[in-house]
Structure formats: structure tokens, C-alpha cells
Amino acid sequence: MSEPLLRVNELVKNYPVKGGVFGREVDQVHAVDGVSFEIAAGETLGLVGESGCGKSTTGRCILRLIEPTSGEVWFEGQNVTALGHRALTALRRDVQIIFQDPYASLNPRMTVGAIVGEALIIHRLAKSRRAFEDRVVELLETVGLDADQMRRYPHEFSGGQRQRIGIARALAVSPKLIVCDEPVSALDVSIQAQVINLLEDLQAQFGLTYLFIAHDLSVVEHISTRVAVMYLGRIVEIASAQALYAAPLHPYTEALLSAVPIPDPTAKRQRIHLQGDVPNPIRPPTGCHFHTRCPIRELPLCSTEKPILRKTADGHFVACHLRG
Ligand code: SF4
């Protein structure tokens, strides 16, 4: 098998919790707890889980917007986690990010043209003022905006249009991989579909690869080649989108999937309501992190032994003592 475009290996990110009079580290939040996955060129990996499960932290560690505590990230055969400042700047031509909040991620004092074109200046990709403006216009039109909107400011745009501006900014450097960090969560449902369709069109047009982060399975269903489900810092299941939606193996995936509406009004899916809330990531449950909420747990096995992510069939991995 050829080398994947991105390989994440045993990624860990702990945040210090400070307390006491001297503000010393008294504990740690275990945000990402040994996450591993690969993404092949041209595919979309959906990364799904409830808020606080570590999915956005994982995405930011890939670009080193956040420094991982341990583990490795490999992109096109180079170890991203070991890159110096200059090499990291070069990497960010190939790997871009689209943020969740199109209101907060655009500088309100910059025109749309300056926002979209900023990376052209950083990476010296425009040889003249004219070339800069031509490229910005091209990018705006690529995402469905008008050329004359380049002199306007972000507050003059709707949420969906602002997310298009964020996408144009990411496209400016012709990246290979885009980390889409909940790009539609802040948008109305009708606008979500438009933005997802745009991302699919751009993928086909430019051969892009996506890590698409979302908090529910309905958002990633159509755009994903494969889906990884995260719970409390760990990946509990990875499979092709088709296999995961047709026959989920992990009880947590089953619960998430039971909340996804079915388009056929005659079909029924029984909703699985999990007990309790997601536990505190400062002190996650022992053994399987999910055992405090799992409807099929077996004690003491599930509370004492950590389940390993095991391969069950081609491309289907699950971390559960009882499934697979
Ligand atoms: Fe449930 Fe046990 Fe499987 Fe964890 S390992 S998901 S607690 S059955």
C-alpha cells in the first residue's frame, strides 16, 4: 500500500490544570489520549464526537497550532512534529484549516480581499499588485462570491458567506489537505448543505483531501469516505462511511447513529439515550472510558482493561471488549 498523505501516530495532548496560591500545575486534562489514524490522498475522513472529546485539539495538533504532548504527525513522509519554524511555515502551504466560527475567525478590521490574500503575501505567491488582485478575485468567484465584494468587511456578510470567505482564504495557497474544524456547526441547516456541497465540489476540482470534524454523524455522512468516532480523547471506531452507517459496531457509535434522522418517514430507528454526561477528562474512567455510560458493559472487564482498537474486517476497526 502506498504511503498515506497524513499519518497520525499515538497522538497525546494534555493541558495543565493550575491551582493554589502559586498557580502550580495541580492536574492535567487528557484531551487527546493516544489517537492514531491515516488519511489517503483525495479522501475525506470524518472525525466525530461530542464536544470536549478532543477532535478539534487533534485537528490543531496536526497543523501544530497546538503543540502535542507526545506522538507523531507525518505528512507526505515528513515528521511534522519535528519541524523547525521555517519548515513549519512551508508546511502550512500544504495543510490549511477552516474554523468553526466564521464570525470570530475573520479579522473585522481587514477587508475581505486582504483576508483572502494574506497568505499570498506571507508565502510570496503574488508577483505584483495586479496579480494579487486577480488571484483574490479568482478565489472569491471559486467559492461563489463576487469580485466587487473584496473591498467590503466581514460584518457585511451572512454566516454562510463568511464561511465561504474562510474557505477562499484556505484555498489561496493551493493546499493538499484541509482540516475542516466543524465548518458548518454555527450555520443554519439550509446553509450547512450549501457549504458541504461547495466543499465537495472543491475537492473534485482541486483534488483536495479533508479531515472533516463534526459533532454529529448526520453532517459527515455524505462527504466522508471513512469515519472515525472519538470518545473522551480516544478513537473508538473507524470504518468506511458505508460500513459504519450500515452496521456500527461500537455501542457509542450506535447511540450517536440512533440520533440521526432517517429520510424515509416509514422507517423507524430506535433512539438510544445514554445515561449521564461525558465524564470529566481530568479523571477519565478507568479501563474503557465509555464504561460508565455503556448499555452493554461487563464488569469488571470493562472498568479495568483498556480495549485496543482492533481490525475486524477490511477497513473496520473497533475498540470494545465485546464487539468485533
Ligand atoms: Fe461497552 Fe465494555 Fe465495549 Fe467499553 S469495552 S464499549 S464498556 S462493552
Short mmCIF file of C-alpha atoms and ligand atoms in Angstrom, two decimals:
data_model
loop_
_atom_site.label_atom_id
_atom_site.label_comp_id
_atom_site.label_asym_id
_atom_site.label_seq_id
_atom_site.Cartn_x
_atom_site.Cartn_y
_atom_site.Cartn_z
CA MET A 1 0.00 0.00 0.00
CA SER A 2 1.31 3.48 -0.83
CA GLU A 3 2.22 5.96 1.92
CA PRO A 4 -0.86 7.87 3.16
CA LEU A 5 -0.90 11.66 2.79
CA LEU A 6 -1.31 12.07 6.56
CA ARG A 7 -0.44 9.66 9.35
CA VAL A 8 -1.17 10.43 12.99
CA ASN A 9 0.61 8.13 15.41
CA GLU A 10 -0.29 7.78 19.11
CA LEU A 11 -1.03 11.49 19.46
CA VAL A 12 -1.39 12.74 23.03
CA LYS A 13 -2.31 16.21 24.24
CA ASN A 14 -2.59 17.03 27.94
CA TYR A 15 -3.40 20.51 29.22
CA PRO A 16 -2.14 21.56 32.63
CA VAL A 17 -4.72 22.50 35.27
CA LYS A 18 -3.28 25.19 37.53
CA GLY A 19 -4.39 25.94 41.05
CA GLY A 20 -3.38 27.05 44.53
CA VAL A 21 -1.80 30.35 45.57
CA PHE A 22 1.26 29.85 43.36
CA GLY A 23 -0.66 28.78 40.26
CA ARG A 24 1.25 25.47 40.07
CA GLU A 25 0.15 22.59 37.90
CA VAL A 26 -2.16 20.51 40.07
CA ASP A 27 -3.66 18.22 37.43
CA GLN A 28 -3.97 17.54 33.72
CA VAL A 29 -6.81 17.48 31.22
CA HIS A 30 -6.32 14.44 28.99
CA ALA A 31 -7.75 15.99 25.80
CA VAL A 32 -6.24 13.54 23.29
CA ASP A 33 -5.24 10.12 24.59
CA GLY A 34 -3.23 8.13 22.03
CA VAL A 35 -5.03 8.82 18.75
CA SER A 36 -3.82 7.12 15.54
CA PHE A 37 -5.26 7.27 12.01
CA GLU A 38 -4.28 7.72 8.38
CA ILE A 39 -5.78 9.69 5.51
CA ALA A 40 -5.07 8.77 1.90
CA ALA A 41 -4.73 11.49 -0.76
CA GLY A 42 -8.12 12.53 -2.12
CA GLU A 43 -10.26 11.02 0.64
CA THR A 44 -12.28 12.62 3.42
CA LEU A 45 -12.01 11.29 6.94
CA GLY A 46 -14.94 12.41 9.11
CA LEU A 47 -13.90 12.78 12.78
CA VAL A 48 -16.96 12.77 15.01
CA GLY A 49 -17.72 13.01 18.73
CA GLU A 50 -19.42 15.11 21.40
CA SER A 51 -17.94 18.45 22.33
CA GLY A 52 -14.85 18.11 24.51
CA CYS A 53 -13.89 14.68 23.09
CA GLY A 54 -10.60 16.01 21.68
CA LYS A 55 -11.44 16.16 17.96
CA SER A 56 -10.65 19.86 17.46
CA THR A 57 -7.49 19.54 19.55
CA THR A 58 -6.44 16.66 17.27
CA GLY A 59 -7.03 18.85 14.19
CA ARG A 60 -5.00 21.72 15.62
CA CYS A 61 -2.14 19.45 16.67
CA ILE A 62 -1.85 18.28 13.04
CA LEU A 63 -1.02 21.84 11.98
CA ARG A 64 0.89 22.46 15.22
CA LEU A 65 -1.38 25.37 16.10
CA ILE A 66 -1.27 23.46 19.38
CA GLU A 67 1.89 21.55 20.35
CA PRO A 68 1.16 17.87 21.06
CA THR A 69 2.41 16.41 24.35
CA SER A 70 3.66 13.29 22.54
CA GLY A 71 3.11 11.20 19.43
CA GLU A 72 3.85 11.96 15.81
CA VAL A 73 2.19 13.53 12.80
CA TRP A 74 3.57 12.59 9.39
CA PHE A 75 2.60 14.49 6.23
CA GLU A 76 3.89 13.28 2.86
CA GLY A 77 6.58 11.32 4.64
CA GLN A 78 7.91 14.22 6.75
CA ASN A 79 7.61 14.31 10.52
CA VAL A 80 5.56 17.45 11.20
CA THR A 81 6.13 17.18 14.95
CA ALA A 82 9.89 17.62 14.45
CA LEU A 83 9.79 20.58 12.02
CA GLY A 84 11.50 23.88 12.82
CA HIS A 85 9.87 27.27 12.31
CA ARG A 86 10.81 27.73 8.65
CA ALA A 87 9.79 24.24 7.58
CA LEU A 88 6.53 24.62 9.51
CA THR A 89 5.71 27.81 7.59
CA ALA A 90 6.34 25.91 4.34
CA LEU A 91 4.11 23.04 5.53
CA ARG A 92 1.23 25.46 6.04
CA ARG A 93 1.11 25.97 2.30
CA ASP A 94 0.14 22.33 2.01
CA VAL A 95 -2.04 21.99 5.10
CA GLN A 96 -4.73 24.57 5.85
CA ILE A 97 -7.61 24.86 8.32
CA ILE A 98 -11.17 26.17 8.14
CA PHE A 99 -12.52 27.19 11.54
CA GLN A 100 -15.91 26.59 13.11
CA ASP A 101 -16.89 30.15 13.84
CA PRO A 102 -16.94 32.29 10.70
CA TYR A 103 -17.71 35.30 12.92
CA ALA A 104 -14.67 35.00 15.16
CA SER A 105 -12.13 33.71 12.64
CA LEU A 106 -12.14 36.72 10.28
CA ASN A 107 -10.41 39.94 11.36
CA PRO A 108 -13.19 42.58 11.41
CA ARG A 109 -10.72 45.38 10.57
CA MET A 110 -9.48 43.77 7.35
CA THR A 111 -11.28 43.85 4.01
CA VAL A 112 -12.28 40.51 2.53
CA GLY A 113 -9.62 40.96 -0.16
CA ALA A 114 -6.91 41.43 2.47
CA ILE A 115 -8.13 38.40 4.46
CA VAL A 116 -8.28 36.07 1.47
CA GLY A 117 -4.98 37.35 0.07
CA GLU A 118 -2.97 37.46 3.32
CA ALA A 119 -1.39 34.06 2.74
CA LEU A 120 -0.37 35.11 -0.80
CA ILE A 121 1.82 37.77 0.80
CA ILE A 122 3.16 35.51 3.58
CA HIS A 123 4.17 32.85 1.06
CA ARG A 124 5.19 35.39 -1.66
CA LEU A 125 2.75 33.94 -4.17
CA ALA A 126 1.78 37.18 -5.97
CA LYS A 127 4.43 38.95 -8.04
CA SER A 128 2.54 42.26 -8.39
CA ARG A 129 -0.45 44.15 -7.06
CA ARG A 130 -2.35 43.21 -10.20
CA ALA A 131 -1.51 39.52 -9.82
CA PHE A 132 -2.59 39.69 -6.16
CA GLU A 133 -5.97 41.21 -7.02
CA ASP A 134 -6.55 38.82 -9.92
CA ARG A 135 -5.91 35.83 -7.65
CA VAL A 136 -8.19 37.17 -4.89
CA VAL A 137 -10.99 37.69 -7.43
CA GLU A 138 -10.45 34.16 -8.76
CA LEU A 139 -10.65 32.74 -5.22
CA LEU A 140 -13.82 34.67 -4.36
CA GLU A 141 -15.50 33.50 -7.55
CA THR A 142 -14.39 29.92 -6.90
CA VAL A 143 -16.36 29.93 -3.63
CA GLY A 144 -19.40 31.65 -5.12
CA LEU A 145 -18.75 35.27 -4.10
CA ASP A 146 -18.49 38.34 -6.35
CA ALA A 147 -15.31 40.18 -7.27
CA ASP A 148 -16.72 43.51 -6.06
CA GLN A 149 -17.10 42.06 -2.54
CA MET A 150 -13.34 42.12 -1.97
CA ARG A 151 -13.39 45.71 -0.65
CA ARG A 152 -16.11 45.01 1.92
CA TYR A 153 -15.69 43.95 5.57
CA PRO A 154 -16.70 40.66 7.23
CA HIS A 155 -19.62 42.17 9.21
CA GLU A 156 -21.35 42.97 5.89
CA PHE A 157 -21.73 39.24 5.12
CA SER A 158 -24.06 36.46 6.34
CA GLY A 159 -22.73 33.45 8.26
CA GLY A 160 -22.68 31.25 5.15
CA GLN A 161 -20.87 33.91 3.12
CA ARG A 162 -18.30 34.37 5.90
CA GLN A 163 -17.61 30.65 5.85
CA ARG A 164 -17.10 30.93 2.08
CA ILE A 165 -14.55 33.69 2.79
CA GLY A 166 -12.81 31.32 5.23
CA ILE A 167 -12.75 28.62 2.56
CA ALA A 168 -11.33 31.04 -0.04
CA ARG A 169 -8.60 32.02 2.45
CA ALA A 170 -7.69 28.35 2.94
CA LEU A 171 -7.62 27.75 -0.84
CA ALA A 172 -5.31 30.72 -1.54
CA VAL A 173 -2.13 28.69 -1.13
CA SER A 174 -3.42 25.68 -3.13
CA PRO A 175 -3.25 23.26 -0.17
CA LYS A 176 -3.33 19.47 -0.41
CA LEU A 177 -5.02 18.83 2.94
CA ILE A 178 -7.64 20.97 4.68
CA VAL A 179 -8.63 20.41 8.29
CA CYS A 180 -12.31 21.43 8.35
CA ASP A 181 -12.93 22.09 12.04
CA GLU A 182 -16.72 21.96 12.44
CA PRO A 183 -17.12 24.27 9.43
CA VAL A 184 -20.93 24.14 9.40
CA SER A 185 -21.82 23.80 13.11
CA ALA A 186 -22.53 27.53 13.52
CA LEU A 187 -24.69 27.74 10.38
CA ASP A 188 -28.43 27.25 9.76
CA VAL A 189 -29.32 23.76 8.47
CA SER A 190 -30.25 25.08 4.99
CA ILE A 191 -26.88 26.84 4.69
CA GLN A 192 -24.97 23.80 6.03
CA ALA A 193 -25.90 21.78 2.93
CA GLN A 194 -24.69 24.56 0.60
CA VAL A 195 -21.31 24.78 2.33
CA ILE A 196 -20.88 20.98 2.34
CA ASN A 197 -21.77 20.85 -1.37
CA LEU A 198 -19.22 23.59 -2.04
CA LEU A 199 -16.52 21.63 -0.17
CA GLU A 200 -17.36 18.52 -2.21
CA ASP A 201 -17.16 20.47 -5.48
CA LEU A 202 -13.81 21.97 -4.48
CA GLN A 203 -12.49 18.52 -3.56
CA ALA A 204 -13.37 17.23 -7.02
CA GLN A 205 -11.97 20.33 -8.75
CA PHE A 206 -8.66 20.60 -6.89
CA GLY A 207 -8.09 17.00 -5.70
CA LEU A 208 -8.25 18.08 -2.05
CA THR A 209 -8.03 15.80 0.97
CA TYR A 210 -10.14 16.63 4.05
CA LEU A 211 -10.15 15.87 7.73
CA PHE A 212 -13.75 16.86 8.42
CA ILE A 213 -14.51 17.38 12.12
CA ALA A 214 -18.14 17.42 13.30
CA HIS A 215 -20.12 16.67 16.44
CA ASP A 216 -22.83 14.58 14.85
CA LEU A 217 -22.86 11.78 12.34
CA SER A 218 -25.54 13.29 10.07
CA VAL A 219 -23.22 16.13 8.98
CA VAL A 220 -20.37 13.89 7.78
CA GLU A 221 -22.45 11.09 6.24
CA HIS A 222 -22.33 12.23 2.62
CA ILE A 223 -18.94 13.91 2.49
CA SER A 224 -16.86 11.20 4.23
CA THR A 225 -15.01 8.31 2.65
CA ARG A 226 -14.31 6.92 6.12
CA VAL A 227 -15.49 7.97 9.57
CA ALA A 228 -13.64 7.89 12.91
CA VAL A 229 -15.65 8.21 16.13
CA MET A 230 -13.98 9.72 19.22
CA TYR A 231 -14.97 9.47 22.86
CA LEU A 232 -13.07 11.14 25.69
CA GLY A 233 -9.80 11.54 23.80
CA ARG A 234 -9.74 8.11 22.14
CA ILE A 235 -10.89 6.78 18.79
CA VAL A 236 -13.43 4.03 19.47
CA GLU A 237 -14.31 3.06 15.89
CA ILE A 238 -13.05 3.71 12.34
CA ALA A 239 -14.71 2.33 9.23
CA SER A 240 -15.72 3.21 5.72
CA ALA A 241 -18.72 5.55 5.86
CA GLN A 242 -20.84 2.88 4.21
CA ALA A 243 -19.93 0.17 6.76
CA LEU A 244 -20.21 2.47 9.76
CA TYR A 245 -23.69 3.77 8.91
CA ALA A 246 -24.99 0.34 7.83
CA ALA A 247 -23.60 -1.70 10.71
CA PRO A 248 -21.90 0.24 13.53
CA LEU A 249 -20.04 -1.97 15.99
CA HIS A 250 -19.23 0.24 19.00
CA PRO A 251 -22.12 0.95 21.43
CA TYR A 252 -21.20 4.66 21.42
CA THR A 253 -21.39 4.82 17.61
CA GLU A 254 -24.77 3.06 17.81
CA ALA A 255 -26.02 5.72 20.22
CA LEU A 256 -24.77 8.59 18.03
CA LEU A 257 -26.28 7.00 14.94
CA SER A 258 -29.65 6.46 16.65
CA ALA A 259 -29.96 10.27 16.85
CA VAL A 260 -29.52 10.73 13.08
CA PRO A 261 -32.87 11.31 11.34
CA ILE A 262 -33.82 8.81 8.59
CA PRO A 263 -35.15 10.42 5.38
CA ASP A 264 -37.74 7.63 4.88
CA PRO A 265 -40.76 8.56 7.11
CA THR A 266 -41.95 4.93 7.23
CA ALA A 267 -38.62 3.63 8.55
CA LYS A 268 -38.06 3.62 12.30
CA ARG A 269 -34.83 3.71 14.26
CA GLN A 270 -34.91 3.24 17.99
CA ARG A 271 -33.25 6.15 19.81
CA ILE A 272 -30.59 5.06 22.32
CA HIS A 273 -30.40 7.50 25.24
CA LEU A 274 -27.08 7.28 27.04
CA GLN A 275 -27.09 7.70 30.81
CA GLY A 276 -25.26 10.65 32.34
CA ASP A 277 -22.88 13.16 30.82
CA VAL A 278 -19.44 12.77 29.29
CA PRO A 279 -17.10 12.27 32.30
CA ASN A 280 -14.52 14.86 33.30
CA PRO A 281 -11.40 14.48 31.10
CA ILE A 282 -9.22 15.36 34.11
CA ARG A 283 -10.12 11.97 35.60
CA PRO A 284 -11.46 9.79 32.79
CA PRO A 285 -12.94 6.41 33.80
CA THR A 286 -10.51 3.50 34.07
CA GLY A 287 -10.44 0.68 31.52
CA CYS A 288 -12.84 1.57 28.70
CA HIS A 289 -13.58 5.31 29.03
CA PHE A 290 -17.14 4.60 27.92
CA HIS A 291 -17.95 2.02 30.63
CA THR A 292 -19.82 4.49 32.89
CA ARG A 293 -22.43 5.04 30.15
CA CYS A 294 -22.30 1.83 28.13
CA PRO A 295 -25.59 -0.10 27.96
CA ILE A 296 -23.83 -3.45 27.40
CA ARG A 297 -20.79 -3.16 29.68
CA GLU A 298 -19.46 -6.21 31.50
CA LEU A 299 -17.83 -5.54 34.83
CA PRO A 300 -15.14 -5.78 35.97
CA LEU A 301 -13.67 -6.39 32.49
CA CYS A 302 -14.78 -3.05 31.01
CA SER A 303 -13.76 -0.96 34.02
CA THR A 304 -10.30 -2.47 34.39
CA GLU A 305 -8.96 -3.25 30.90
CA LYS A 306 -8.46 -0.69 28.15
CA PRO A 307 -9.89 -2.03 24.86
CA ILE A 308 -7.49 -1.84 21.94
CA LEU A 309 -8.61 -0.58 18.52
CA ARG A 310 -8.70 -3.90 16.63
CA LYS A 311 -9.31 -4.66 12.99
CA THR A 312 -12.45 -6.73 12.46
CA ALA A 313 -12.92 -6.74 8.70
CA ASP A 314 -11.40 -4.82 5.81
CA GLY A 315 -11.15 -1.22 6.95
CA HIS A 316 -13.33 -1.63 10.09
CA PHE A 317 -11.66 -1.04 13.45
CA VAL A 318 -13.35 -1.07 16.87
CA ALA A 319 -12.18 -0.63 20.48
CA CYS A 320 -14.58 -2.77 22.50
CA HIS A 321 -14.10 -5.99 24.51
CA LEU A 322 -17.48 -7.35 23.41
CA ARG A 323 -17.81 -6.29 19.80
CA GLY A 324 -15.95 -7.11 16.62
FE1 SF4 B 1 -19.02 -1.03 26.46
FE2 SF4 B 1 -17.18 -2.62 27.52
FE3 SF4 B 1 -17.28 -2.26 24.88
FE4 SF4 B 1 -16.48 -0.31 26.50
S1 SF4 B 1 -15.44 -2.26 26.17
S2 SF4 B 1 -17.85 -0.13 24.79
S3 SF4 B 1 -17.79 -0.61 28.25
S4 SF4 B 1 -18.82 -3.24 26.16
#
